[in-house]
XYZ file of C-alpha atoms in Angstrom:
555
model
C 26.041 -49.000 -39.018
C 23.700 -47.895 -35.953
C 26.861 -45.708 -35.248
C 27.084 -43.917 -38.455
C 23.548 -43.538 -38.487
C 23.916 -42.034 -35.359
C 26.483 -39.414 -36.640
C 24.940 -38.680 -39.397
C 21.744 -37.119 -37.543
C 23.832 -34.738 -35.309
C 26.003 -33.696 -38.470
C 22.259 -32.811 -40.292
C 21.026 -31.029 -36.983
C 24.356 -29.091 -36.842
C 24.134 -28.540 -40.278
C 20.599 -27.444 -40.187
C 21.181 -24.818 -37.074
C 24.446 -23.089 -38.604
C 22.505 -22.554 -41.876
C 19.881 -21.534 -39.745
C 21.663 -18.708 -37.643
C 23.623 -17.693 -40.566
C 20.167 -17.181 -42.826
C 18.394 -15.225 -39.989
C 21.757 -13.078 -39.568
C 21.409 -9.341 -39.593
C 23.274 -8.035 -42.274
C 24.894 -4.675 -41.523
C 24.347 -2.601 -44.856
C 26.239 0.373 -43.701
C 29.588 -1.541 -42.230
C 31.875 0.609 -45.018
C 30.434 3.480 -43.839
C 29.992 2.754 -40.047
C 34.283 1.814 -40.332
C 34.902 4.392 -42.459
C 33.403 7.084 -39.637
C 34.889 5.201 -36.681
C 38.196 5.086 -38.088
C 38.526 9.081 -37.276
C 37.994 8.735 -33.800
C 39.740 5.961 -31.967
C 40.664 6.212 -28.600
C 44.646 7.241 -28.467
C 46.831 8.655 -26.267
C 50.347 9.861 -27.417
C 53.462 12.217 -26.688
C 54.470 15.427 -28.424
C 58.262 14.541 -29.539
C 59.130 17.401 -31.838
C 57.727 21.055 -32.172
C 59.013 22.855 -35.294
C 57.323 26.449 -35.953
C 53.756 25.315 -35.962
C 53.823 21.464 -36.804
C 54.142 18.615 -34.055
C 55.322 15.399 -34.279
C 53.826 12.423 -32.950
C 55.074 9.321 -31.690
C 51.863 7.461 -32.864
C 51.354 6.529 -36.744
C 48.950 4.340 -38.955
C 50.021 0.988 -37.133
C 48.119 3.068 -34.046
C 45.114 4.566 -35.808
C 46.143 7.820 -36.582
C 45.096 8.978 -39.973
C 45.109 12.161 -41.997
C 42.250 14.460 -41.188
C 42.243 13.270 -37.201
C 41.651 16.316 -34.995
C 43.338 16.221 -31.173
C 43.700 17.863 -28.057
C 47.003 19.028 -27.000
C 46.937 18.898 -23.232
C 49.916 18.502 -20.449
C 49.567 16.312 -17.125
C 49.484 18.264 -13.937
C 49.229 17.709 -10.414
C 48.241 13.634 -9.170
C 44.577 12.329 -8.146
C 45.126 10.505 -5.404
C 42.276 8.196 -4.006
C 41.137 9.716 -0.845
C 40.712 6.255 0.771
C 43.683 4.349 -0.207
C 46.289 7.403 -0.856
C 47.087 6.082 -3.814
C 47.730 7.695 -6.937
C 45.319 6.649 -9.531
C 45.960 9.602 -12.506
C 46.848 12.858 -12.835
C 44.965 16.118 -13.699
C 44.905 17.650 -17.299
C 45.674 20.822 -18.617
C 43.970 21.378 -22.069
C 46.255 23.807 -23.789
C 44.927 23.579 -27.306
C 43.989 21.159 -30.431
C 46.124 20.453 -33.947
C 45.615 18.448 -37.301
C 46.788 15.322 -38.941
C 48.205 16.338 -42.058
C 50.748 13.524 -42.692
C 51.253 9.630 -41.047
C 54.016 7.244 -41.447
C 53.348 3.590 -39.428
C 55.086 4.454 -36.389
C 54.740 8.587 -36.586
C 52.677 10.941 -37.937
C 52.460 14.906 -38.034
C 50.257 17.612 -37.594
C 49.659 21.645 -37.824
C 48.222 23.368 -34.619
C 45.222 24.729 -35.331
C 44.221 25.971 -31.835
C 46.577 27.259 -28.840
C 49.972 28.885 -28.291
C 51.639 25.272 -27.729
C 55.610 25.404 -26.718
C 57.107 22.020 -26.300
C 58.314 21.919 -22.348
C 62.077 21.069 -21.774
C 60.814 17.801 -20.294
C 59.227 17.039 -23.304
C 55.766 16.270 -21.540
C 53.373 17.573 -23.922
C 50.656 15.241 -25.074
C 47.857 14.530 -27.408
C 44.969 12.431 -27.301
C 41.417 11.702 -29.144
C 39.424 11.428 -26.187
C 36.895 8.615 -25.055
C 34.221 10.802 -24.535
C 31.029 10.795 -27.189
C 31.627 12.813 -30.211
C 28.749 14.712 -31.117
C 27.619 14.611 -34.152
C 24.970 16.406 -36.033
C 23.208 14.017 -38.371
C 21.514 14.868 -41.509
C 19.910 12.481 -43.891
C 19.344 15.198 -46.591
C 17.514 13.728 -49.315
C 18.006 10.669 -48.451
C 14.965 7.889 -47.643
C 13.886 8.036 -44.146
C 14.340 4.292 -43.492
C 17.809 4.604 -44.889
C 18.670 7.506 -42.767
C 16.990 6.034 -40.167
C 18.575 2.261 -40.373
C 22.239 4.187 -40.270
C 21.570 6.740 -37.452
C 20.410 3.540 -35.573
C 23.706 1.460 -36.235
C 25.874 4.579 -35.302
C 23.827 4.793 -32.508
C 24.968 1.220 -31.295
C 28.609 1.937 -31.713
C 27.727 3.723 -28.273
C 31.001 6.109 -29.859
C 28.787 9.152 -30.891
C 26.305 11.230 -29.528
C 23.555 11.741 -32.621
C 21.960 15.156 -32.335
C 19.206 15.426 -35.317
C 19.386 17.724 -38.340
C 15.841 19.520 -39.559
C 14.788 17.029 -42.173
C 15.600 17.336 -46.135
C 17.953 19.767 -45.704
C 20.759 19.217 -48.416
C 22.789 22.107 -48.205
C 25.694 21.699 -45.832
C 25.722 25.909 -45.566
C 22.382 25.516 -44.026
C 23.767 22.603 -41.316
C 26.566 24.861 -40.315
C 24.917 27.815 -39.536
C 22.918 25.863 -36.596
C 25.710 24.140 -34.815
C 24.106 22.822 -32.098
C 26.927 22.302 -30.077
C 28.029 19.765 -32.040
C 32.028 18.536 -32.997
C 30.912 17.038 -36.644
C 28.529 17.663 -39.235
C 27.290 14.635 -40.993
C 25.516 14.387 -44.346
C 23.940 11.723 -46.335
C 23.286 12.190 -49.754
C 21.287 9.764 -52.304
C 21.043 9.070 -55.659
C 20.164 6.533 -57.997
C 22.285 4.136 -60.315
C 21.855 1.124 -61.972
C 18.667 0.743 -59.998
C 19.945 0.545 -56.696
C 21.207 3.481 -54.078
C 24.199 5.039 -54.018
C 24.391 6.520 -50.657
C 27.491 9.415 -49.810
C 28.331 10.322 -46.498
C 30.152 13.559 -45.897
C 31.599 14.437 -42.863
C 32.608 18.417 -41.703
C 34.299 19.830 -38.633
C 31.712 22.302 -37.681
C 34.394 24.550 -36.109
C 36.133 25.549 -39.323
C 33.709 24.110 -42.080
C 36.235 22.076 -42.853
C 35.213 18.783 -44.998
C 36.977 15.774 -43.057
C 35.763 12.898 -45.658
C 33.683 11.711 -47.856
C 32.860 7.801 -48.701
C 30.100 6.194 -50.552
C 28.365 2.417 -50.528
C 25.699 1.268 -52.864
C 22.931 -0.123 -51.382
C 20.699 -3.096 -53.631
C 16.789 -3.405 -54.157
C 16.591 -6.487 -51.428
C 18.735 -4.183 -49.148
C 15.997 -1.321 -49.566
C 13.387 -3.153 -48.993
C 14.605 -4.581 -45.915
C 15.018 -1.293 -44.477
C 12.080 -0.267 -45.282
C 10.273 -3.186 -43.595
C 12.649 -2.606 -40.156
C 12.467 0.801 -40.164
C 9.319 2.580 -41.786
C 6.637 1.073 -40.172
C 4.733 3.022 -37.785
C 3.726 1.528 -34.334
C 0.426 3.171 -32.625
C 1.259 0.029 -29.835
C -1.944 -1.604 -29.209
C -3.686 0.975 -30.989
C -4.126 2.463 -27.419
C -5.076 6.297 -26.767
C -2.620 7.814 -24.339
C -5.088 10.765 -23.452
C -8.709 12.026 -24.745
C -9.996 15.797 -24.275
C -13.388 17.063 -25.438
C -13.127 20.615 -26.752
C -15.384 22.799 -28.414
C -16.980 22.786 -31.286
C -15.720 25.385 -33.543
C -12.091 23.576 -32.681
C -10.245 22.375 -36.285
C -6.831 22.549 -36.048
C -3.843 21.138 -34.183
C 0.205 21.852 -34.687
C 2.355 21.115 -32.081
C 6.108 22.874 -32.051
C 8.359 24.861 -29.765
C 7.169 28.395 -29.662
C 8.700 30.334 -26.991
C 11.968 28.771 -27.640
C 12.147 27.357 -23.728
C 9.337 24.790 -23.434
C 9.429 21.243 -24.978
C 6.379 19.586 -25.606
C 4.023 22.134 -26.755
C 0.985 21.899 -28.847
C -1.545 24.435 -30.636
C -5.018 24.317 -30.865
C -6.906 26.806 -32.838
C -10.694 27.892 -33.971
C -11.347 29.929 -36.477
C -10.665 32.839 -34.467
C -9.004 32.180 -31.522
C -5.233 29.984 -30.766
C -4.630 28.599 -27.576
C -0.977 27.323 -26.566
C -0.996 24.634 -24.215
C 1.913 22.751 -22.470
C 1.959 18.515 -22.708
C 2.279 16.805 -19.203
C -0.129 14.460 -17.608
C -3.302 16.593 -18.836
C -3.185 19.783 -21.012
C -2.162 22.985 -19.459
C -2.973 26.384 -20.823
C 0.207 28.622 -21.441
C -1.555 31.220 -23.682
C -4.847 32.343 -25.498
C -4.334 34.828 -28.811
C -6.926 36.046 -30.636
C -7.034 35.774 -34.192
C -7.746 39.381 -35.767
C -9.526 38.942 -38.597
C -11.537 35.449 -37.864
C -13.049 33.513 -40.710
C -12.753 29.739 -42.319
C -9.059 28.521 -41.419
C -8.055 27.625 -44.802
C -4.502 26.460 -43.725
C -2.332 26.144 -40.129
C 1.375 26.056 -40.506
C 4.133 25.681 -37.796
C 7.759 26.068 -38.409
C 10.971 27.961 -37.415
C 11.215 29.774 -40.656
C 13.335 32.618 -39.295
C 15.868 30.560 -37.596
C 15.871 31.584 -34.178
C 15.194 28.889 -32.613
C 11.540 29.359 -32.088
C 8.507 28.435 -34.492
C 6.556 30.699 -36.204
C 2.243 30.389 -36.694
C 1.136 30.390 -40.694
C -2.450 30.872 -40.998
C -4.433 31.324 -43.814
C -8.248 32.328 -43.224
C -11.090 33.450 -45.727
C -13.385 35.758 -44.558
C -15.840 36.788 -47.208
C -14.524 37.346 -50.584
C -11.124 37.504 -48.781
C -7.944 35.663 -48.349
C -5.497 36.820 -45.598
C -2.611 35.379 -44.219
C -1.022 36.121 -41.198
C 2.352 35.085 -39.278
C 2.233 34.781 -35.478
C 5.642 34.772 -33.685
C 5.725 34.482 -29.616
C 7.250 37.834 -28.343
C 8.386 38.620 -24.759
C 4.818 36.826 -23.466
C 2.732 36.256 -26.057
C 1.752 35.852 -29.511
C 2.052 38.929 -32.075
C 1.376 39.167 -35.372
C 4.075 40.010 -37.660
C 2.547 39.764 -40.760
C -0.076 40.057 -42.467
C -0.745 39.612 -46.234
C -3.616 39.796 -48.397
C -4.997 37.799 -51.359
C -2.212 35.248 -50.622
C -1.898 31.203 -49.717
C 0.867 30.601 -47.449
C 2.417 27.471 -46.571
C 5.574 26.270 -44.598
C 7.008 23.334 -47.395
C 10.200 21.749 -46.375
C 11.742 24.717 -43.689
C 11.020 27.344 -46.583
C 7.584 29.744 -47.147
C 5.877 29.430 -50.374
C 3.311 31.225 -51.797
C 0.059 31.356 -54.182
C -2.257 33.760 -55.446
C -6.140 33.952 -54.709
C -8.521 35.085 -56.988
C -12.437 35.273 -56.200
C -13.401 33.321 -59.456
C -10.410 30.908 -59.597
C -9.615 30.317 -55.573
C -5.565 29.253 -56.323
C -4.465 31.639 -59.292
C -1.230 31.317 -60.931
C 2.259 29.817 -59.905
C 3.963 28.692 -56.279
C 6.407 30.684 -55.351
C 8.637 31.064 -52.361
C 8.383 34.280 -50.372
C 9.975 36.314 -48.436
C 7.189 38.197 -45.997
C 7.191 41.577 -45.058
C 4.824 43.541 -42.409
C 2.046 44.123 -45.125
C 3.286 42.983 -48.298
C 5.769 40.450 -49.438
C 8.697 40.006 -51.886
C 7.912 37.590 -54.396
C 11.213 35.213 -55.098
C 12.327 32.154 -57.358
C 8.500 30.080 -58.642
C 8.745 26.631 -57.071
C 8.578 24.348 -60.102
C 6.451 21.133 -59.823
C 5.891 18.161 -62.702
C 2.372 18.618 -62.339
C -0.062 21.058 -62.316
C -0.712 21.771 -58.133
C -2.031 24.146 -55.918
C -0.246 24.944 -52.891
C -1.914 22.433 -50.409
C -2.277 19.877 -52.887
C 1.223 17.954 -53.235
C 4.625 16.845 -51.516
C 7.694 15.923 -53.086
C 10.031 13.231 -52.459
C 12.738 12.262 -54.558
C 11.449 11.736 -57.977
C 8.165 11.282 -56.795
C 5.367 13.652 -56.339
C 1.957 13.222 -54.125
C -1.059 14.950 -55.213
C -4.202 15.253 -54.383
C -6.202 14.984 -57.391
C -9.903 17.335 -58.011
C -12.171 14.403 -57.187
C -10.657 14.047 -53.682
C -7.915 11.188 -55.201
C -4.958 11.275 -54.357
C -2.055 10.198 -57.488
C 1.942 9.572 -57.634
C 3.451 10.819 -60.576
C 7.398 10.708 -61.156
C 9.381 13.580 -62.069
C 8.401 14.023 -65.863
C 4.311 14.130 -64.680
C 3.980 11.287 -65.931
C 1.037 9.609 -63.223
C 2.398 6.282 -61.966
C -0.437 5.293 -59.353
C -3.664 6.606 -58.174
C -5.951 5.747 -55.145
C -9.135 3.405 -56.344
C -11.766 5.971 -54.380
C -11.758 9.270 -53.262
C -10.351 9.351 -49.914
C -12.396 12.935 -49.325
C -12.095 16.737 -49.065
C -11.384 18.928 -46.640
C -13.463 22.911 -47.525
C -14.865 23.474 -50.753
C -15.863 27.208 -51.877
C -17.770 28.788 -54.932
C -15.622 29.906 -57.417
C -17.233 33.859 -57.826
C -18.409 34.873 -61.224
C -20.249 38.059 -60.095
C -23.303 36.586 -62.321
C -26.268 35.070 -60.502
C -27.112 31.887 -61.292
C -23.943 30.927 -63.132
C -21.655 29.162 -61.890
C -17.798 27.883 -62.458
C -17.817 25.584 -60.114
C -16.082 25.401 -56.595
C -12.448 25.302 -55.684
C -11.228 23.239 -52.533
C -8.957 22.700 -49.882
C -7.688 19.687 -49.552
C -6.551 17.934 -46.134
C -2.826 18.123 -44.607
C -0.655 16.096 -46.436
C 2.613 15.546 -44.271
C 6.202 14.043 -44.946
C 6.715 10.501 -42.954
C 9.381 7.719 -43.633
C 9.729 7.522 -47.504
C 6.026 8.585 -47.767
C 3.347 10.605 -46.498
C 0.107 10.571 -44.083
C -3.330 11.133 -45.844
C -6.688 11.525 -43.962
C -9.046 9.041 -45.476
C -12.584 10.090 -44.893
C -15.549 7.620 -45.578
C -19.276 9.801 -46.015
C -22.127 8.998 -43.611
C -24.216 8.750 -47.126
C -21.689 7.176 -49.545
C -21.560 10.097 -51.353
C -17.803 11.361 -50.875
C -18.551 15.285 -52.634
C -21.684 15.079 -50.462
C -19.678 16.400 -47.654
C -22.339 18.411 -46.142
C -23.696 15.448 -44.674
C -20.475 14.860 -43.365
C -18.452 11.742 -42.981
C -19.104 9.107 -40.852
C -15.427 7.766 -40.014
C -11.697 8.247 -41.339
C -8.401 7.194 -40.654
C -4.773 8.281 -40.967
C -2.834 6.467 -43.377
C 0.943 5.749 -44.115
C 1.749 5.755 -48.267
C 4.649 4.987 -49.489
C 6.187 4.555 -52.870
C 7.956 1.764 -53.519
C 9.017 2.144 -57.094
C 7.002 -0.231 -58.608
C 3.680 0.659 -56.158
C 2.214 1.877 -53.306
C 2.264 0.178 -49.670
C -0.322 1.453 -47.586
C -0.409 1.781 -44.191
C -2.729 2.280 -41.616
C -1.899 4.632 -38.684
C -4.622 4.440 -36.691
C -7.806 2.358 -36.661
C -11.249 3.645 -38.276
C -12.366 6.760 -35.951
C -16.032 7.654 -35.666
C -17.052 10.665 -37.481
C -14.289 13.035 -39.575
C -10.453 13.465 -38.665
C -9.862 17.396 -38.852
C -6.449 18.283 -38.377
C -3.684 15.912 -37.382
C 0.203 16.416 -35.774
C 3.137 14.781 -35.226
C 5.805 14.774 -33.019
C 8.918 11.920 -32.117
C 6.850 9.856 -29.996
C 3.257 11.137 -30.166
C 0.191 11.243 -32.672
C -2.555 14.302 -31.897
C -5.693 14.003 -33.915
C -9.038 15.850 -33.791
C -11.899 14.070 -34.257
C -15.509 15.509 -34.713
C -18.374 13.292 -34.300
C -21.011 12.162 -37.038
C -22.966 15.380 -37.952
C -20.670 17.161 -35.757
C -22.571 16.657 -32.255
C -22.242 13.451 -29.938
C -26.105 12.766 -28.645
C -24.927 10.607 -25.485
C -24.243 14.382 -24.083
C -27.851 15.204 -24.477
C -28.156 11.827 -21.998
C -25.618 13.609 -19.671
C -27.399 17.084 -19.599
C -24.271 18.732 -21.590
C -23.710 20.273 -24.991
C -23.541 17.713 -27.366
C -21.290 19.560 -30.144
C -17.581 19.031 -29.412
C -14.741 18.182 -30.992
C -12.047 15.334 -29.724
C -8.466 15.620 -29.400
C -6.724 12.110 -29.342
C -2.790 11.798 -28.038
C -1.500 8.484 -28.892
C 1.646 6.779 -28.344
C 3.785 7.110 -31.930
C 6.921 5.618 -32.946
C 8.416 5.496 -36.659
């Protein structure tokens, strides 16, 4: 009895441990598609037996891996390596002499069209193909797709340790776009969402980027439990031990930030701008000025925009400034040395939304007049093309779009989701604050219409966006003369039925300006409460500056 009693506890505890391990198990939700993928580039080595006009045959078939779409190099052995030690031979050298195509596979042969190369098949019958071991890069773009979807896949491709991931610009759904910027890549990959029976169906489309070719396409269907998993692993943001990397007092007439790669060489660059002047500094252990350009017509910065919306390969400065009565916008490009203006348009809000310029009209009495639409900017003027059509009534720094789900800030400083019919589906409890606020003009004194505002950045992150949330050193959040007496960056995201928020970073004494973000780091500028820090007074310095945090950032 003691016996059994005996066995009984270790068959429990073994029990207990494999229904442990197999509940904590990772579950792979992209396996179709990770197989799919891999199974077009295996590692294989074969032999030419049979050239016929311009089709090979192989002596490799499905039993082997090939399959129909498979692209390989055509290559011929040449002279022996021999190990300079031991004399031995240990390979011999190859001569690459062009690529072909699977078009057709049996289980023991397969055959294929040359698509690169003058290929003759030697009389020893020594010509051979191969898909090489080396990493095939591929350029990956998650389209439309949620971030912590695209995200979760790149990851698990990543692991495979098979591909080298080079990273699309985000929502871009086109694959015309994708293949006009290469980048050196073999593949083009391209995830596309949509929704049905209330879970995700997820496509994957894969392109040789040589020919435009399209190699495959497979789908899965992803569940509500496996979305939300994802979206716990992979959208959360890490500011790890809400520790500042670096801290620089600047100025006080400093208010914006964008970082970006200007003059096309240097990586980690980062703008910081006044109302009238830009300065372009370089990211290493401490800030290091590259450039200084002064804005020409200096006013209020309404709006700073970075973005390569030329496609060259370097990003282009959107600013938007009112000076007086007036609006102007201006685009600054880096040229030979420095920083020219290429642009410059009147009476117009510009903003970069999604890789593409967009547009609205200003109006002295109304501020934003009329409908968004997309632009196409000349040196003084500007051809007005398709209107950008929201659910909801917006002005141009007011909203983002994901999916079927639109943030916007709201009048009172609110901010609201609707879905795609305007309908409103959620809306913050308080005001989270406004960035400037002008008169609307009515050429009559005394009357008034009221004022139109500015509202802060509102930027694109995982499957939602950052918000500044401001809290006013008197409680009163329109009362923003007195100014605000800390804010915070937050993370919202939609999940369908609500919103999760996130904070960023901790509460930050006095107002959050302008904010950037780049793979791995968080710049935010900070002025103090009533915009001067009186421990400077202390110190015998100026006490009105404005702080530039650079944290650690990972998403």
């Amino acid at each position: 009895m003691h016996y059994f009693k005996k066995c009984s506890i270790f068959l429990f505890l073994f029990l207990f441990i494999l229904l442990t391990k197999q509940g904590y198990a990772q579950v792979d939700y992209f396996q179709n598609f990770k197989e799919s993928l891999l199974s077009y580039f295996p590692i294989i080595t074969g032999k030419v037996i049979k050239l016929e006009n311009n089709e090979l045959t192989f002596d490799k078939g499905a039993k082997d891996g090939i399959k129909k779409g498979q692209r390989v190099v055509l290559f011929e052995e040449t002279m022996p390596l021999i190990h300079p030690v031991t004399r031995q031979i240990i390979g011999k050298s190859e001569k690459i002499i062009g690529s072909a195509e699977v078009v057709s596979v049996e289980e023991n042969s397969s055959k294929a069209i040359i698509i690169e190369g003058n290929i003759n098949l030697p009389k020893e019958n020594s010509l051979l193909f191969k898909i090489p071991k080396s990493k095939i890069k591929i350029l990956y773009a998650q389209g439309n797709t949620e971030w912590a979807v695209g995200e979760g896949y790149y990851r698990e491709l990543k692991n495979t340790e098979r591909f080298e991931l080079i990273n699309a610009p985000v929502n871009i759904n086109e694959v015309d776009n994708l293949l006009k910027e290469p980048q050196n890549a073999d593949v083009v990959l391209l995830l596309k969402q949509s929704k049905q029976n209330g879970n995700i169906k997820l496509t994957q489309e894969l392109y040789w980027i040589k020919d435009k070719k399209l190699l495959s396409r497979s789908e899965t269907e992803l569940s509500a439990v496996a979305i939300n998993e994802l979206r716990k692993k992979y959208a959360s943001l890490i500011v790890p031990e809400g520790h500042t990397l670096l801290s620089f007092r600047l100025s006080r007439g400093v208010n914006r930030v964008a970082t970006g790669n200007f003059d096309g060489i240097s990586q980690n660059q980062i703008l910081i701008a006044s109302d009238n002047e830009i300065s372009l500094y370089l990211i290493d252990v401490d800030l290091k000025l590259k450039s200084n350009y002064l804005i020409p017509i200096g006013g209020d910065i309404l709006w700073f925009d970075t973005g390569d919306i030329d496609k060259d390969g370097k990003d282009e400065i959107i600013v938007t400034i009112k000076k007086d009565d007036r609006v102007v916008s201006s685009i600054i490009k880096w040229v030979g040395d420095g920083f020219v203006e290429i642009s410059r348009i009147n009476d117009i809000f510009l903003r970069i939304y999604d890789g593409s310029l967009i547009a609205q009209a200003y109006s002295p009495s109304e501020g934003f007049n009329g409908e968004i639409f997309y632009i196409l900017p000349q040196k003084s003027t500007y051809q007005k093309n398709s209107i950008l059509k929201l659910p909801v009534k917006a002005n141009i720094y007011d909203f983002y779009i994901f999916g079927d789900t639109t943030f916007k800030w709201e009048d009172d400083g609110s901010l609201a989701v609707y879905n795609n019919k305007g309908i409103p589906l959620w809306r913050s409890q308080e005001p989270m604050g406004f960035g400037l606020q002008y008169e609307k003009q009515t050429g009559i004194a005394m009357l008034s219409l009221g004022k139109w505002k500015v509202q802060s950045r509102i930027k694109p992150l995982s499957n939602g966006v950052i918000v500044i949330e401001k809290k006013p050193l008197l409680g009163f959040v329109n009362a923003s003369t007195f100014g605000y007496r800390s804010s915070k960056l937050q993370l919202l995201q939609w999940t369908g039925i609500g919103i999760e928020q996130t904070d960023i970073t901790d509460e930050m004494s006095g107002e959050i300006l302008d904010y950037a973000v780049s793979s791995d780091k968080l710049f935010v500028l900070v002025k103090p409460p009533f915009g001067f820090n009186p421990k400077r007074i202390l110190q015998g310095e100026s006490p009105f500056e404005t702080i530039l945090h650079i944290l650690s950032f990972k998403y």
